Short mmCIF file of N, CA and C in Angstrom, two decimals:
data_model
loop_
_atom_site.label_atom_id
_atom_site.label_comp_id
_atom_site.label_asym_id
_atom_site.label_seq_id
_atom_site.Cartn_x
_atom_site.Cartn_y
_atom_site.Cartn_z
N UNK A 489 0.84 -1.17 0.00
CA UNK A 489 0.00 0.00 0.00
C UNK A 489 0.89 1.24 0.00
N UNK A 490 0.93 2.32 -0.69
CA UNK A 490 1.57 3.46 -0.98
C UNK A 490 1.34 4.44 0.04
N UNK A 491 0.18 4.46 0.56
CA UNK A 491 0.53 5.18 1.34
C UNK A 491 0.91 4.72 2.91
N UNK A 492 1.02 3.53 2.81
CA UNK A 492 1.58 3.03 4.22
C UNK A 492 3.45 3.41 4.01
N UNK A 493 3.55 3.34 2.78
CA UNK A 493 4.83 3.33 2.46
C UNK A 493 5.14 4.72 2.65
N UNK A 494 4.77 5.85 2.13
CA UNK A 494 4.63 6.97 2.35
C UNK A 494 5.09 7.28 3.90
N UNK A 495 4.19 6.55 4.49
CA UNK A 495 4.27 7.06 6.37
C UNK A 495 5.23 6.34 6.69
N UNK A 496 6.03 5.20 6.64
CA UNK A 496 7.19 4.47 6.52
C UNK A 496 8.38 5.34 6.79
N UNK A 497 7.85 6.24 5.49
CA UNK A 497 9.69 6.94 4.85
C UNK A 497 9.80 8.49 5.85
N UNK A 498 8.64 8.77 6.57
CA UNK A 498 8.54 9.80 7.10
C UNK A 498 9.34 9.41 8.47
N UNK A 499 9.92 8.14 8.91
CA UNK A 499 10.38 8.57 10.38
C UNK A 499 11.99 8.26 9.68
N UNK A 500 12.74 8.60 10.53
CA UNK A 500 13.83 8.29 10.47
C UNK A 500 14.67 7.11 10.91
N UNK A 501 13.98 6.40 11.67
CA UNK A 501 14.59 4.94 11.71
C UNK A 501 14.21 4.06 11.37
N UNK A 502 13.36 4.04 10.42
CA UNK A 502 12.71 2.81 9.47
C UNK A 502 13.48 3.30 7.92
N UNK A 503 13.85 2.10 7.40
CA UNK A 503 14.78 1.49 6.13
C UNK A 503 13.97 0.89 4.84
N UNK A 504 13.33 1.66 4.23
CA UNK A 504 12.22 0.60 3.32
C UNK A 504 13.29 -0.48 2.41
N UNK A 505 12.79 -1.75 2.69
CA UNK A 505 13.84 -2.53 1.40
C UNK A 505 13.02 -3.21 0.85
N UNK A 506 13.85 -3.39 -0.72
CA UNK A 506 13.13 -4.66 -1.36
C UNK A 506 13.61 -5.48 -2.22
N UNK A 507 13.41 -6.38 -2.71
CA UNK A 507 14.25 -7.87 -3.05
C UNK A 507 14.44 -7.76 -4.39
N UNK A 508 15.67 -8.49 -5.06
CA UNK A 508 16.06 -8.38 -6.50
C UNK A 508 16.47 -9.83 -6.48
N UNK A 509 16.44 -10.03 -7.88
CA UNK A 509 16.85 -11.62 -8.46
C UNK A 509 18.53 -11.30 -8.78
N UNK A 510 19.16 -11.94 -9.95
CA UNK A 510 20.20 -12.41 -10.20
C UNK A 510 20.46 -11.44 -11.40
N UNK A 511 19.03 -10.96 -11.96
CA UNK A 511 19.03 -9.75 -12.81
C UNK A 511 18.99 -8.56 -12.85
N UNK A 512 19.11 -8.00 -11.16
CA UNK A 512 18.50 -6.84 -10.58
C UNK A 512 17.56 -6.21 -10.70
N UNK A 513 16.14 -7.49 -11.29
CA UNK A 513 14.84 -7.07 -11.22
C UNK A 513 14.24 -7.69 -10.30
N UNK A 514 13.07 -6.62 -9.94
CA UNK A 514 12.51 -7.02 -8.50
C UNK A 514 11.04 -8.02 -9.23
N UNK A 515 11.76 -9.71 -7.99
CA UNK A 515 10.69 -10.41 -8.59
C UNK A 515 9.62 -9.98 -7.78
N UNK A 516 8.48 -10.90 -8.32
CA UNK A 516 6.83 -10.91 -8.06
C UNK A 516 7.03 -11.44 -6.32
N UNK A 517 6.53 -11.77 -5.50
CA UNK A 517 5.85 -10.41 -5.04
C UNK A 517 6.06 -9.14 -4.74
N UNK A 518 7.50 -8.92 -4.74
CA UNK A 518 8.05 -8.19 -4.13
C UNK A 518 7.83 -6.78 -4.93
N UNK A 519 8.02 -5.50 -3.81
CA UNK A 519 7.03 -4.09 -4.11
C UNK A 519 8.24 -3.41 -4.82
N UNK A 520 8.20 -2.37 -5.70
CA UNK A 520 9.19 -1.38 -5.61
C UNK A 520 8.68 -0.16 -6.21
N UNK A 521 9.14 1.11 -5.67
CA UNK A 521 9.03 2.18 -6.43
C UNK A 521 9.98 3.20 -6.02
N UNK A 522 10.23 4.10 -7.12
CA UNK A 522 11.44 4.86 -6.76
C UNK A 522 11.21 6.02 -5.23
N UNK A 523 10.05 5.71 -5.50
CA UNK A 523 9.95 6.96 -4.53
C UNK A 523 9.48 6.57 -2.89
N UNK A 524 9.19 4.86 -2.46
CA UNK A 524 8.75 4.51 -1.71
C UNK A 524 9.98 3.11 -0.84
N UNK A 525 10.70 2.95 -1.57
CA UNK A 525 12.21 2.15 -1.10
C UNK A 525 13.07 2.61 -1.45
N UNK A 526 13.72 2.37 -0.10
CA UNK A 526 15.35 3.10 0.01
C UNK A 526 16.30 2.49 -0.91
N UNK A 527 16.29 0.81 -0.94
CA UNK A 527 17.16 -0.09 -1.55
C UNK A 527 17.06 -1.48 -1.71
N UNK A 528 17.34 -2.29 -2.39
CA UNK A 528 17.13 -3.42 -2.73
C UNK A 528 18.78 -4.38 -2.48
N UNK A 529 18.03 -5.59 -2.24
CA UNK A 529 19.11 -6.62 -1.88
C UNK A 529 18.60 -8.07 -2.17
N UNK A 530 19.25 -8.91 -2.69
CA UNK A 530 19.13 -10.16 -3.27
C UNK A 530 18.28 -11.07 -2.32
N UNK A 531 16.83 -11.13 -2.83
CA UNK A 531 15.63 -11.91 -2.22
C UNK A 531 15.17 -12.91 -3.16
N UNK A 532 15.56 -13.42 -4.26
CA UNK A 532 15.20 -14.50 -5.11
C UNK A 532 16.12 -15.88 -5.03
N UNK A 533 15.83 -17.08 -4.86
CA UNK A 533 16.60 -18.11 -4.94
C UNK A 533 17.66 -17.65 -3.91
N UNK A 534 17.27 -17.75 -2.69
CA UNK A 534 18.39 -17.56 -1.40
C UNK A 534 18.73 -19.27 -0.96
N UNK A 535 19.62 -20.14 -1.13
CA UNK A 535 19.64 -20.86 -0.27
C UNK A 535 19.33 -20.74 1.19
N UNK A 536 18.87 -21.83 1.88
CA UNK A 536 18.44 -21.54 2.75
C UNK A 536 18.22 -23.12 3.63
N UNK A 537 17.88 -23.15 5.10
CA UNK A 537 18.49 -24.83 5.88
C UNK A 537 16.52 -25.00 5.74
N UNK A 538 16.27 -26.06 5.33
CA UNK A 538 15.51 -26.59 5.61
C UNK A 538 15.22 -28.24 6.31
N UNK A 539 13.78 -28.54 6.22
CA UNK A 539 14.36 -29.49 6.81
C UNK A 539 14.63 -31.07 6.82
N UNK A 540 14.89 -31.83 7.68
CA UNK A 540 15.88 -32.91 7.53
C UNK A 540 17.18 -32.85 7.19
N UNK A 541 17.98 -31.64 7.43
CA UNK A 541 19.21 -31.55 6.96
C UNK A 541 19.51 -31.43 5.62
N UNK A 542 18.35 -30.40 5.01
CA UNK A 542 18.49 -30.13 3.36
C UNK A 542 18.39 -28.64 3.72
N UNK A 543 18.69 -28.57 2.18
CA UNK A 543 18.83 -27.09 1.75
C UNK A 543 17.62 -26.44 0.58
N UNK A 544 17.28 -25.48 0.66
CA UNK A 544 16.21 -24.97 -0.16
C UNK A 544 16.46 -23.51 -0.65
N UNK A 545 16.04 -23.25 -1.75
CA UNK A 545 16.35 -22.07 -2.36
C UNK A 545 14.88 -21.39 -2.12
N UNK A 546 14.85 -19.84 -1.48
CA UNK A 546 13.21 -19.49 -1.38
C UNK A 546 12.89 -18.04 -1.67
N UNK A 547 12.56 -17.27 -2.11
CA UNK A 547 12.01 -16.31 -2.61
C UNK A 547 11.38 -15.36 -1.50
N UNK A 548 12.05 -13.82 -1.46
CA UNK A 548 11.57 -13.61 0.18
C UNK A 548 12.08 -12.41 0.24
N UNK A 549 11.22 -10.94 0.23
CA UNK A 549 11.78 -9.84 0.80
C UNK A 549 12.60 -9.56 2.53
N UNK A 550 11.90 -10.72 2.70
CA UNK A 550 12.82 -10.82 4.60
C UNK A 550 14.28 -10.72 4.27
N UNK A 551 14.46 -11.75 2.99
CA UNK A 551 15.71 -12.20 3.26
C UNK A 551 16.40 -10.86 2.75
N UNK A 552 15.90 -10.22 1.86
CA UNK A 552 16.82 -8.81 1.61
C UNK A 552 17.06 -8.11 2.34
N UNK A 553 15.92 -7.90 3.73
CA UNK A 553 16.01 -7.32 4.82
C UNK A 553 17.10 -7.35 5.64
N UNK A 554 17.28 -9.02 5.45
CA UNK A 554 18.34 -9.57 6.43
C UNK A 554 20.07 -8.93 5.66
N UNK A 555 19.84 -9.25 4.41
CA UNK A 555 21.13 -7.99 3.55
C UNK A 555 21.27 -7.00 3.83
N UNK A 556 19.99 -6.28 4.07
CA UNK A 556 20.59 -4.66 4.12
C UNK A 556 20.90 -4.46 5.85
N UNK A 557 20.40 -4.86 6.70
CA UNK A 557 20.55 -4.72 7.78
C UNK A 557 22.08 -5.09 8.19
N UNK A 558 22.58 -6.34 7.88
CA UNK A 558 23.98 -6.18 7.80
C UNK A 558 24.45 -5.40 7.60
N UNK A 559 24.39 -5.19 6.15
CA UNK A 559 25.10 -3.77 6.27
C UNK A 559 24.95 -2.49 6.53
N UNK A 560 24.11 -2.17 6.83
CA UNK A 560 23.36 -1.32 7.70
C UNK A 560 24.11 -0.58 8.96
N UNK A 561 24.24 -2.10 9.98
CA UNK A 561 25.29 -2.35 11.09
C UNK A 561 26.60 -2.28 11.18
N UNK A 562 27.22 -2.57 9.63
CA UNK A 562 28.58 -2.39 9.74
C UNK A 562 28.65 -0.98 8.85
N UNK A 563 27.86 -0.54 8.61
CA UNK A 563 28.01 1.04 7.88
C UNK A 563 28.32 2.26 9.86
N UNK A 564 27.09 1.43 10.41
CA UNK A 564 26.86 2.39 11.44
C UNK A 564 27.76 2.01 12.68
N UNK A 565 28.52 0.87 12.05
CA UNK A 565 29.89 0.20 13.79
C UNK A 565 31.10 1.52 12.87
N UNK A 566 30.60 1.92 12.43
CA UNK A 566 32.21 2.95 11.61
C UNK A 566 32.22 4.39 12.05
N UNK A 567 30.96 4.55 12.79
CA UNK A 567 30.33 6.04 13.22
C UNK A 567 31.91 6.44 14.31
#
């Protein structure tokens, strides 16, 4: 929703992100617009532990979340 996104970008400690493939296009479901995310980070085909001791590839704006926030943390351990 745009304008949830809107009220998002208005505080200062919220980070809008969103997920890119291998092509740096943002797959389906995932939202984007120039004016409503800060940045994008690799959310398509993430390996990932599933279970019985396998591995799974999964599709997932979290997981970009989990990208930018890293670096995020090591942008802001440099302050």
């Amino acid at each position: 929703d745009n304008d949830l996104h809107q009220t998002l970008l208005s505080f200062t400690n919220v980070f809008v992100v969103t997920s890119i493939d291998a092509k740096e296009s943002v797959p389906w479901p995932a939202n984007s617009s120039p004016t409503t995310v800060h940045t994008s980070a690799p959310g398509d085909k993430i390996p990932t532990c599933a279970r019985n001791n396998q591995y799974e590839t999964v599709k997932s704006t979290s997981l970009a979340a989990a990208h930018v926030a890293g670096g995020l943390a090591l942008a802001y351990s440099e302050k």
